[in-house]
Coordinates of C-alpha atoms and ligand atoms in Angstrom, one line a residue:
M288 CA 110.6 105.1 -116.7
K289 CA 113.2 103.6 -114.4
I290 CA 116.2 104.8 -116.4
Q291 CA 114.9 108.3 -116.7
K292 CA 114.0 108.5 -113.1
S293 CA 117.3 107.4 -111.8
A294 CA 119.1 109.6 -114.3
L295 CA 117.0 112.6 -113.2
F296 CA 117.6 111.8 -109.6
S297 CA 121.4 111.8 -110.1
V298 CA 121.3 115.1 -111.9
L299 CA 119.2 116.6 -109.1
M300 CA 121.5 115.2 -106.5
A301 CA 124.6 116.5 -108.3
F302 CA 122.9 119.9 -108.6
F303 CA 121.9 120.0 -105.0
L304 CA 125.4 119.0 -103.9
I305 CA 127.0 121.7 -106.1
A306 CA 124.6 124.3 -104.8
A307 CA 124.9 123.3 -101.1
F308 CA 128.7 122.8 -101.0
S309 CA 130.1 124.9 -103.8
C310 CA 133.6 123.4 -103.3
I311 CA 132.4 119.8 -103.8
F312 CA 134.1 119.3 -107.1
G313 CA 137.1 121.4 -106.3
C314 CA 137.8 119.7 -103.1
K315 CA 135.8 116.5 -103.3
A316 CA 137.4 113.9 -101.1
Q317 CA 139.4 116.8 -99.7
K318 CA 142.4 116.7 -101.9
T319 CA 145.7 117.4 -100.3
N320 CA 149.1 118.0 -102.0
E321 CA 149.4 114.2 -102.0
G322 CA 146.1 113.9 -103.8
V323 CA 143.0 112.5 -102.2
N324 CA 142.6 112.3 -98.4
L325 CA 141.5 108.7 -98.1
S326 CA 140.7 108.7 -94.4
S327 CA 138.0 111.3 -94.9
L328 CA 136.0 109.1 -97.2
E329 CA 133.1 106.8 -96.3
R330 CA 133.8 103.2 -97.1
A331 CA 131.3 100.3 -97.6
P332 CA 132.0 97.9 -94.7
D333 CA 131.3 94.8 -96.8
I334 CA 134.1 95.1 -99.3
K335 CA 135.1 91.4 -98.9
E336 CA 131.6 90.3 -99.8
R337 CA 131.6 92.6 -102.8
L338 CA 135.0 91.2 -104.0
A339 CA 133.7 87.6 -103.6
K340 CA 131.1 88.3 -106.3
Y341 CA 133.9 88.0 -108.8
A342 CA 135.6 84.6 -108.9
P343 CA 139.2 85.2 -110.1
T344 CA 139.5 82.9 -113.1
E345 CA 142.4 82.5 -115.4
I346 CA 141.3 82.9 -119.0
T347 CA 143.0 80.0 -120.8
F348 CA 143.3 78.9 -124.4
D349 CA 145.2 76.4 -126.4
E350 CA 148.6 78.2 -126.8
S351 CA 149.9 75.4 -129.1
L352 CA 147.7 77.0 -131.8
L353 CA 150.1 79.9 -132.0
N354 CA 153.3 80.2 -134.0
E355 CA 156.1 82.7 -133.3
E356 CA 154.6 85.3 -135.5
D357 CA 151.1 85.0 -134.0
R358 CA 152.7 85.4 -130.6
A359 CA 154.6 88.5 -131.6
V360 CA 151.4 90.1 -133.1
L361 CA 149.4 89.2 -130.0
E362 CA 151.9 91.0 -127.8
K363 CA 151.6 94.2 -129.8
L364 CA 147.8 94.0 -129.7
V365 CA 147.8 93.5 -126.0
A366 CA 150.2 96.5 -125.6
A367 CA 147.8 98.7 -127.7
A368 CA 144.8 97.4 -125.6
R369 CA 146.3 98.5 -122.3
Y370 CA 145.9 102.2 -123.4
M371 CA 142.2 101.6 -123.6
D372 CA 142.2 101.1 -119.8
D373 CA 143.8 104.5 -119.3
I374 CA 141.3 106.2 -121.6
F375 CA 138.3 104.4 -120.0
W376 CA 139.3 105.6 -116.6
K377 CA 139.3 109.2 -117.8
Q378 CA 136.0 108.7 -119.7
L379 CA 134.2 107.6 -116.6
D380 CA 135.4 110.1 -114.1
Q381 CA 138.6 111.9 -113.4
E382 CA 137.9 111.6 -109.7
G383 CA 138.0 107.8 -110.0
L384 CA 141.5 108.1 -111.4
A385 CA 142.6 110.3 -108.6
L386 CA 141.2 107.8 -106.1
K387 CA 143.0 105.0 -107.8
E388 CA 146.3 106.8 -107.5
A389 CA 145.7 107.6 -103.9
L390 CA 144.8 104.0 -103.0
E391 CA 147.9 102.7 -104.9
K392 CA 150.1 105.0 -102.7
S393 CA 148.3 104.2 -99.5
T394 CA 149.9 102.1 -96.8
E395 CA 146.6 101.6 -94.9
P396 CA 145.9 97.9 -94.4
W397 CA 142.4 98.2 -95.9
A398 CA 143.5 100.1 -99.0
N399 CA 144.2 97.0 -101.1
D400 CA 140.7 95.6 -101.1
Y401 CA 139.2 98.9 -102.1
L402 CA 141.8 99.3 -104.8
H403 CA 141.1 95.9 -106.1
F404 CA 137.4 96.6 -106.2
L405 CA 138.0 100.0 -107.7
K406 CA 139.9 98.4 -110.5
I407 CA 137.1 95.9 -111.2
N408 CA 134.6 98.7 -111.4
F409 CA 136.8 101.3 -113.1
G410 CA 135.8 103.8 -110.4
P411 CA 134.2 104.2 -107.0
F412 CA 130.7 103.2 -108.1
D413 CA 129.7 99.6 -107.6
L414 CA 128.3 98.3 -111.0
Q415 CA 126.6 95.5 -109.1
D416 CA 124.9 98.0 -106.7
E417 CA 123.1 100.2 -109.2
N418 CA 126.2 102.4 -109.3
R419 CA 126.1 103.5 -105.7
P420 CA 129.5 104.5 -104.3
F421 CA 131.4 102.0 -102.3
I422 CA 134.1 104.5 -101.3
G423 CA 133.3 108.2 -100.9
S424 CA 129.8 109.6 -101.1
A425 CA 129.7 111.4 -104.4
Q426 CA 127.0 110.1 -106.7
R427 CA 127.8 108.9 -110.3
L428 CA 127.1 111.6 -112.8
P429 CA 124.6 110.4 -115.4
G430 CA 126.9 111.8 -118.1
A431 CA 130.0 110.3 -116.5
G432 CA 133.0 112.2 -117.8
F433 CA 131.5 112.8 -121.3
Y434 CA 129.8 116.1 -120.4
P435 CA 130.3 119.0 -118.0
P436 CA 129.1 117.8 -114.6
D437 CA 126.3 120.3 -114.4
L438 CA 125.0 119.8 -117.9
T439 CA 121.3 118.7 -118.0
K440 CA 119.7 116.8 -120.8
K441 CA 117.5 119.8 -121.5
E442 CA 120.4 122.2 -121.8
F443 CA 122.0 119.7 -124.3
E444 CA 118.9 119.4 -126.3
D445 CA 118.2 123.2 -126.3
Y446 CA 121.7 123.8 -127.4
V447 CA 121.5 121.4 -130.3
A448 CA 118.1 122.7 -131.4
A449 CA 119.5 126.3 -131.4
H450 CA 122.8 125.4 -133.2
A451 CA 122.0 123.2 -136.2
G452 CA 125.5 123.4 -137.4
D453 CA 126.8 121.8 -134.2
K454 CA 124.3 119.0 -134.2
E455 CA 126.5 116.3 -135.8
A456 CA 129.5 117.0 -133.7
F457 CA 127.5 117.2 -130.5
E458 CA 125.6 113.9 -131.2
S459 CA 128.7 112.1 -132.4
P460 CA 129.6 109.0 -130.3
C461 CA 133.3 110.2 -130.6
T462 CA 133.3 113.7 -129.0
V463 CA 133.3 114.9 -125.4
I464 CA 131.2 118.0 -124.5
K465 CA 132.9 120.7 -122.5
R466 CA 132.4 124.3 -121.4
K467 CA 134.8 126.7 -122.9
D468 CA 134.5 130.4 -122.0
G469 CA 130.9 129.8 -121.0
Q470 CA 130.0 128.1 -124.3
L471 CA 129.4 124.4 -124.9
V472 CA 131.9 122.8 -127.3
A473 CA 132.4 119.3 -128.8
I474 CA 136.0 118.1 -128.7
P475 CA 136.9 115.0 -130.8
Y476 CA 138.1 112.0 -128.9
S477 CA 141.3 111.9 -131.0
T478 CA 142.2 115.3 -129.5
E479 CA 140.9 114.7 -126.0
Y480 CA 142.7 111.3 -125.6
G481 CA 145.5 111.9 -128.0
E482 CA 148.3 111.1 -125.5
D483 CA 147.0 107.5 -125.1
L484 CA 145.8 107.1 -128.7
E485 CA 149.3 107.9 -130.2
P486 CA 151.1 105.0 -128.5
A487 CA 148.2 102.7 -129.0
A488 CA 148.2 103.5 -132.7
K489 CA 152.0 102.9 -132.8
A490 CA 151.6 99.4 -131.3
L491 CA 148.9 98.6 -133.8
R492 CA 151.2 99.7 -136.7
E493 CA 154.0 97.5 -135.3
A494 CA 151.6 94.5 -135.2
G495 CA 150.5 95.3 -138.8
E496 CA 154.1 95.3 -139.8
I497 CA 154.8 91.9 -138.2
T498 CA 151.8 89.9 -139.6
S499 CA 152.1 88.1 -142.9
N500 CA 148.3 87.9 -143.3
P501 CA 147.4 90.7 -145.8
S502 CA 143.9 91.3 -144.5
L503 CA 145.1 91.6 -140.9
K504 CA 147.9 93.9 -142.0
A505 CA 145.6 96.2 -144.0
Y506 CA 143.1 96.3 -141.0
L507 CA 145.7 97.1 -138.4
L508 CA 147.5 99.8 -140.3
Q509 CA 144.1 101.5 -141.1
R510 CA 142.9 101.1 -137.5
A511 CA 146.0 102.8 -136.3
E512 CA 145.3 105.7 -138.6
D513 CA 141.6 105.8 -137.6
L514 CA 142.3 106.0 -133.9
L515 CA 144.0 109.3 -134.6
S516 CA 141.6 110.7 -137.2
N517 CA 138.5 109.9 -135.2
N518 CA 136.8 108.3 -138.2
Y519 CA 136.5 104.5 -138.0
H520 CA 134.7 103.8 -141.2
K521 CA 137.5 102.4 -143.3
S522 CA 138.9 100.1 -140.6
D523 CA 135.4 99.0 -139.6
I524 CA 135.0 97.6 -143.1
L525 CA 138.4 96.0 -143.1
W526 CA 137.7 94.3 -139.8
I527 CA 134.6 92.6 -141.3
D528 CA 136.7 91.6 -144.3
L529 CA 139.5 89.8 -142.2
K530 CA 140.2 86.5 -143.7
D531 CA 142.3 83.4 -142.8
N532 CA 143.8 85.1 -139.8
L533 CA 144.2 83.4 -136.4
V534 CA 145.0 86.4 -134.2
E535 CA 142.6 89.4 -134.2
N536 CA 141.4 92.3 -132.1
V537 CA 138.8 95.1 -131.9
I538 CA 139.9 98.4 -130.4
G539 CA 138.3 101.8 -130.1
P540 CA 135.1 103.6 -128.8
F541 CA 132.1 101.3 -129.3
E542 CA 129.3 101.0 -126.8
V543 CA 127.3 103.9 -125.3
Y544 CA 126.0 102.1 -122.2
E545 CA 128.0 104.4 -119.8
D546 CA 126.4 107.6 -121.1
N547 CA 123.2 107.7 -119.0
L548 CA 122.6 111.3 -119.8
M549 CA 122.1 111.2 -123.6
G550 CA 123.0 107.7 -124.6
L551 CA 125.3 109.0 -127.3
K552 CA 128.9 108.8 -126.2
A553 CA 131.0 105.6 -126.7
S554 CA 133.5 104.1 -124.3
Y555 CA 136.9 102.8 -125.4
E556 CA 137.7 99.2 -125.1
S557 CA 139.6 96.4 -126.7
F558 CA 139.2 92.6 -127.1
V559 CA 142.2 90.6 -128.2
Y560 CA 141.4 87.0 -129.3
I561 CA 142.3 84.0 -131.5
N562 CA 139.8 82.4 -133.8
D563 CA 138.4 78.9 -133.0
R564 CA 138.1 77.7 -136.6
Q565 CA 136.7 74.3 -135.7
E566 CA 133.8 75.7 -133.7
M567 CA 133.2 78.4 -136.3
E568 CA 132.4 75.8 -138.9
K569 CA 130.0 74.0 -136.6
I570 CA 127.8 77.0 -135.9
K571 CA 127.9 78.7 -139.3
G572 CA 124.7 76.9 -140.0
Y573 CA 122.7 79.5 -138.0
L574 CA 123.4 82.2 -140.5
S575 CA 121.9 80.3 -143.4
Y576 CA 118.6 80.5 -141.6
L577 CA 118.7 84.3 -140.9
D578 CA 116.4 85.2 -143.8
E579 CA 113.9 82.6 -142.8
M580 CA 114.1 83.8 -139.2
Q581 CA 113.3 87.3 -140.4
Q582 CA 110.3 86.1 -142.4
N583 CA 109.1 84.0 -139.4
L584 CA 109.0 87.1 -137.1
P585 CA 105.6 87.3 -135.4
V586 CA 104.8 90.8 -136.8
E587 CA 103.3 92.4 -139.9
P588 CA 105.7 92.5 -142.8
K589 CA 106.2 96.3 -142.4
Y590 CA 108.1 95.6 -139.1
K591 CA 110.5 93.1 -140.7
G592 CA 113.7 94.2 -142.3
Q593 CA 114.3 93.7 -146.0
K594 CA 117.5 91.7 -146.6
V595 CA 119.5 89.9 -144.0
S596 CA 121.2 87.0 -145.7
G597 CA 122.4 89.3 -148.5
L598 CA 124.6 91.0 -146.0
E599 CA 128.0 89.8 -145.2
S600 CA 127.8 88.5 -141.7
P601 CA 130.8 86.5 -140.6
L602 CA 130.4 84.6 -137.4
N603 CA 133.4 84.2 -135.2
V604 CA 133.8 81.8 -132.2
V605 CA 137.0 82.8 -130.4
F606 CA 139.2 82.3 -127.4
E607 CA 139.7 85.5 -125.5
V608 CA 143.3 86.4 -124.8
F609 CA 143.0 89.8 -123.3
V610 CA 140.5 92.6 -122.7
A611 CA 140.8 96.2 -121.7
G612 CA 138.7 99.4 -121.1
S613 CA 135.0 99.1 -120.9
A614 CA 135.2 95.4 -121.8
K615 CA 137.1 94.7 -118.6
A616 CA 134.8 96.6 -116.2
G617 CA 132.4 94.6 -114.0
I618 CA 130.6 91.8 -115.9
Q619 CA 132.6 90.2 -118.6
T620 CA 131.3 90.1 -122.2
S621 CA 130.3 86.7 -123.6
A622 CA 129.8 87.9 -127.1
F623 CA 129.6 91.1 -129.1
V624 CA 128.5 92.4 -132.4
L625 CA 130.3 95.1 -134.2
P626 CA 130.7 97.6 -135.8
N627 CA 128.0 99.9 -134.3
D628 CA 128.2 102.5 -137.0
E629 CA 124.8 102.2 -138.8
K630 CA 126.3 103.3 -142.1
V631 CA 128.7 100.4 -142.0
R632 CA 126.0 98.0 -140.9
E633 CA 123.8 98.9 -143.9
E634 CA 126.7 98.7 -146.3
K635 CA 128.5 95.6 -144.9
G636 CA 126.4 94.1 -142.1
T637 CA 128.0 93.1 -138.9
K638 CA 130.4 90.5 -137.4
K639 CA 129.6 88.5 -134.4
V640 CA 132.3 87.3 -132.0
F641 CA 131.6 84.7 -129.4
L642 CA 134.1 84.4 -126.5
K643 CA 133.6 80.7 -125.8
N644 CA 136.2 80.3 -123.1
V645 CA 134.7 83.2 -121.2
M646 CA 131.2 81.8 -121.5
E647 CA 132.3 78.4 -120.2
A648 CA 134.0 79.9 -117.2
K649 CA 130.9 81.9 -116.3
F650 CA 128.6 79.0 -116.8
N651 CA 130.6 76.8 -114.4
K652 CA 131.3 79.4 -111.8
S653 CA 127.9 81.0 -111.5
L654 CA 125.1 79.7 -113.6
I655 CA 125.2 76.1 -112.3
P656 CA 125.2 76.9 -108.6
L657 CA 122.6 79.7 -109.1
S658 CA 120.1 77.4 -110.9
E659 CA 120.3 74.9 -108.0
R660 CA 119.3 77.7 -105.7
V661 CA 116.3 79.3 -107.6
L662 CA 114.9 76.7 -109.9
S663 CA 112.8 73.7 -109.0
A664 CA 114.9 70.5 -108.6
E665 CA 113.5 69.2 -111.9
D666 CA 114.3 72.4 -113.8
A667 CA 117.8 72.8 -112.3
K668 CA 118.7 69.5 -113.9
L669 CA 117.8 70.8 -117.3
V670 CA 120.3 73.7 -117.3
S671 CA 123.0 73.0 -119.9
F672 CA 125.9 74.6 -121.5
F673 CA 124.6 73.5 -124.9
A674 CA 121.5 75.7 -124.3
Y675 CA 123.5 78.5 -122.9
F676 CA 125.9 78.7 -125.8
N677 CA 123.0 78.4 -128.2
E678 CA 121.2 81.3 -126.6
V679 CA 124.1 83.6 -126.7
I680 CA 124.6 82.9 -130.4
L681 CA 121.0 83.5 -131.1
H682 CA 121.0 86.8 -129.1
E683 CA 123.8 88.2 -131.1
I684 CA 122.4 87.1 -134.5
C685 CA 119.0 88.5 -133.7
H686 CA 120.2 92.0 -133.2
A687 CA 120.2 92.1 -137.0
L688 CA 116.5 91.2 -137.3
G689 CA 113.5 93.6 -137.3
L690 CA 114.0 97.2 -138.5
N691 CA 117.2 99.3 -138.1
Y692 CA 115.8 102.4 -139.8
V693 CA 112.3 103.8 -139.3
T694 CA 110.1 106.6 -140.8
L695 CA 108.6 108.7 -138.0
P696 CA 105.1 110.1 -138.1
D697 CA 106.5 113.5 -139.1
G698 CA 108.0 111.8 -142.2
S699 CA 111.6 112.0 -141.1
R700 CA 113.8 108.9 -141.5
T701 CA 116.1 107.9 -138.6
S702 CA 117.7 104.9 -137.0
V703 CA 115.8 103.0 -134.3
G704 CA 118.6 103.9 -131.9
K705 CA 118.2 107.6 -132.3
A706 CA 114.4 107.3 -132.2
L707 CA 114.3 105.4 -128.9
R708 CA 117.2 107.4 -127.4
E709 CA 118.0 106.3 -123.8
Y710 CA 115.4 103.5 -124.0
N711 CA 117.1 101.9 -127.0
S712 CA 119.8 99.9 -125.3
A713 CA 117.3 98.1 -122.9
I714 CA 114.7 97.5 -125.7
E715 CA 117.3 96.3 -128.2
E716 CA 119.0 93.9 -125.8
A717 CA 115.7 92.4 -124.7
K718 CA 114.6 92.2 -128.4
A719 CA 117.7 90.2 -129.2
D720 CA 117.1 87.8 -126.4
I721 CA 113.5 87.1 -127.1
V722 CA 113.6 87.1 -130.9
G723 CA 116.4 84.6 -130.6
L724 CA 114.3 82.4 -128.4
S725 CA 111.2 82.8 -130.6
S726 CA 113.3 81.4 -133.5
V727 CA 114.0 78.1 -131.7
P728 CA 110.9 76.2 -132.9
L729 CA 111.8 77.1 -136.5
L730 CA 115.4 76.0 -136.1
M731 CA 114.2 72.7 -134.6
E732 CA 111.9 72.2 -137.5
R733 CA 114.8 72.7 -139.8
G734 CA 116.8 70.1 -137.8
H735 CA 119.4 72.6 -136.7
I736 CA 118.5 72.2 -133.0
P737 CA 117.5 68.8 -131.7
K738 CA 113.8 68.8 -130.8
E739 CA 114.4 67.2 -127.4
K740 CA 116.5 70.2 -126.4
E741 CA 113.5 72.6 -126.3
P742 CA 112.8 72.3 -122.5
E743 CA 116.5 72.7 -121.8
I744 CA 116.6 75.9 -123.8
Y745 CA 113.7 77.6 -122.0
T746 CA 114.9 76.5 -118.6
T747 CA 118.5 77.6 -119.2
Y748 CA 117.1 81.0 -120.4
L749 CA 115.1 81.3 -117.1
A750 CA 118.3 80.5 -115.1
G751 CA 120.2 82.9 -117.1
M752 CA 117.7 85.7 -116.3
F753 CA 118.6 85.4 -112.6
R754 CA 122.2 85.7 -113.5
S755 CA 121.4 88.9 -115.4
L756 CA 119.0 90.3 -112.8
R757 CA 121.7 90.1 -110.1
F758 CA 123.5 92.8 -112.1
G759 CA 120.8 95.3 -111.1
A760 CA 118.1 96.6 -113.4
T761 CA 119.6 100.0 -114.3
E762 CA 122.0 98.8 -116.9
A763 CA 120.6 98.1 -120.3
H764 CA 120.9 94.3 -120.2
G765 CA 119.5 94.0 -116.7
L766 CA 116.5 96.2 -117.3
G767 CA 115.9 94.4 -120.6
T768 CA 115.9 91.1 -118.7
L769 CA 113.6 92.3 -115.9
V770 CA 111.1 93.4 -118.5
Q771 CA 111.1 89.9 -120.1
F772 CA 110.9 88.2 -116.8
N773 CA 107.9 90.1 -115.6
Y774 CA 106.1 89.8 -118.8
L775 CA 106.6 86.1 -119.0
R776 CA 105.5 85.7 -115.4
E777 CA 102.3 87.7 -116.1
K778 CA 101.6 85.3 -119.0
E779 CA 102.2 82.3 -116.7
A780 CA 105.1 81.1 -118.8
F781 CA 107.2 81.1 -115.6
L782 CA 105.6 79.8 -112.4
Y783 CA 106.6 80.5 -108.9
D784 CA 106.0 78.0 -106.0
P785 CA 105.6 80.0 -102.8
Q786 CA 106.0 76.8 -100.8
T787 CA 109.5 76.0 -102.0
E788 CA 110.2 79.6 -103.2
K789 CA 111.4 78.3 -106.5
F790 CA 110.7 79.0 -110.1
K791 CA 110.0 76.8 -113.0
V792 CA 109.2 77.0 -116.7
N793 CA 105.6 76.3 -117.8
Q794 CA 106.5 74.3 -120.9
E795 CA 102.9 74.4 -122.0
K796 CA 102.8 78.2 -122.3
I797 CA 106.3 79.4 -122.8
R798 CA 106.5 79.0 -126.6
Q799 CA 103.5 81.3 -127.4
A800 CA 104.3 83.8 -124.7
V801 CA 107.8 84.2 -126.1
R802 CA 106.4 84.8 -129.5
D803 CA 104.0 87.5 -128.2
L804 CA 106.7 89.3 -126.3
A805 CA 109.0 89.3 -129.4
A806 CA 106.2 91.0 -131.3
E807 CA 105.9 93.7 -128.6
F808 CA 109.5 94.7 -129.0
L809 CA 109.6 94.4 -132.8
V810 CA 106.6 96.7 -133.0
I811 CA 108.0 99.3 -130.6
E812 CA 111.2 99.4 -132.7
G813 CA 109.4 99.2 -136.0
K814 CA 107.4 102.3 -135.0
G815 CA 110.4 104.0 -133.5
S816 CA 108.1 105.0 -130.8
Y817 CA 109.9 106.7 -127.9
E818 CA 106.7 107.0 -125.9
E819 CA 105.7 103.3 -126.2
A820 CA 109.3 102.2 -125.4
G821 CA 109.2 104.3 -122.2
Q822 CA 105.7 103.0 -121.2
F823 CA 106.7 99.4 -121.8
L824 CA 109.9 99.7 -119.8
A825 CA 108.0 101.4 -117.0
R826 CA 105.2 98.8 -116.9
Y827 CA 107.5 95.8 -116.8
G828 CA 110.7 97.2 -115.5
Q829 CA 109.9 97.1 -111.8
M830 CA 111.3 94.4 -109.5
D831 CA 108.7 92.9 -107.1
E832 CA 109.4 91.4 -103.7
I833 CA 109.4 87.8 -104.8
T834 CA 112.1 88.4 -107.3
R835 CA 114.1 90.6 -104.9
R836 CA 114.0 87.8 -102.3
A837 CA 115.1 85.2 -104.9
I838 CA 118.0 87.3 -105.8
Q839 CA 118.9 87.9 -102.2
K840 CA 119.3 84.1 -101.8
L841 CA 122.2 84.2 -104.3
T842 CA 124.5 86.6 -102.5
D843 CA 127.2 84.1 -101.8
I844 CA 127.4 82.8 -105.4
P845 CA 129.9 84.7 -107.6
V846 CA 128.1 87.0 -109.9
D847 CA 130.8 86.7 -112.5
I848 CA 134.5 86.0 -113.1
E849 CA 137.3 88.4 -112.7
P850 CA 139.5 87.5 -115.7
L851 CA 143.2 86.9 -115.1
F852 CA 145.3 87.0 -118.2
R853 CA 148.6 85.4 -119.0
F854 CA 149.7 88.4 -121.0
Ligands
ZN1148 ZN1 123.2 92.3 -127.3

């Protein structure tokens, strides 16, 4: 219940603040003619330590792979991406944007550090500190900038129940909800963010005109149109169909992680990257086992999806060139799977993109030093990039396994995402981790993973959990990890030595425990049971003292990288 509780708390806090100080939103941070009055704001004193959590790291790639045309296309894609930053600031909170402008103008000696950290977090809430403010005292609204600040979940649900005709627009990932003349209205993103989307679309069109690759041209021109029409269906399909292109991007509203009120609204972001063709060949093999992995799931057939391998599921390993918007905030993405539109997924499947240069940078800057601190000396030696890369690939592939659509007890058919609502992200992320891991023995039997690597894989997984848990357990990935960690400790698959205060993998028990946990998630999803999802997260989603202490020992190790781009 952790998600719901913290969301409810924030709503109550916001309500209380509005009631107690009716001017709080009008004069929050005491705006003057110049904007925000910075000196009136509370500031976290440990800003240097907070900044040190992100190791500035240049994101490099082999530029000799690019010809002149590729370079020109890349520049346009980067130009389009930059507008996603602007939109994402607005989506999170207009107040954050006002604060950014004030800090940019400020001549105070301390302003630079706060501005730097504000830019990393895209706002005044520390993503590494469960969204608590590091400047100012306003609490993050669960609905961020997607809904009116005073809107409650109940009011939203009551409204949708009473206005069936508005349901689709209200529940769309691509609308903002506002109050107009006392009535709730849904406004399309294309209208709300038109001033940024127009120039972004223009840059995409220009890139489309430069490229000589027909599939890339078709995709970019369509994407430009879709950014302005608010319907991404056509370009989503063209993106999956990209062929023989070196340069590529994704751009638009994708993930709903920032909407803690309803879990509906998508944040804008962009990834610009070039394909690593050599590496793609090497790991293509995984996809040929997808069907077998589906059949091998440790659940009854009714909880397994029908076809997997029949779907078109390209697999990209890439070098990241640039990111913007949600993708740039806080922790950097190692891999993603898109599109999210379930209709496109059923029709065409998904495409997975692995950002290998980002993964390697993270591994070196945080996972290695971290494992030396929390794992037994023997286990720390087992942590490897081979295993890490392998796990990320399996995680992304395994989002496709299990059921995507379910029939509820009342006979209605819906997506798992809609059935599990705000619990879905945490459950789905954890499912992808654990189902991936539970497929390792099969892949070893097939000779795709060397058998002697099994201990490395489980141990690197355990090390990776601490990396994830440091992010806090409120965000979907973090909560999903905590649930796995607590479950596997309960089953004695992970052991803690109170003498040395270090953890290790119980290689005798881990394989079966992983399989059992995979079954738990697959059944919750397969039933589409909102109640069981909530109960499972509540039972295993609490952080105990031992874990908290272990994480405290990591404070001086960078949590992640802060990407620096050449473009
Ligand atoms: Zn995932």
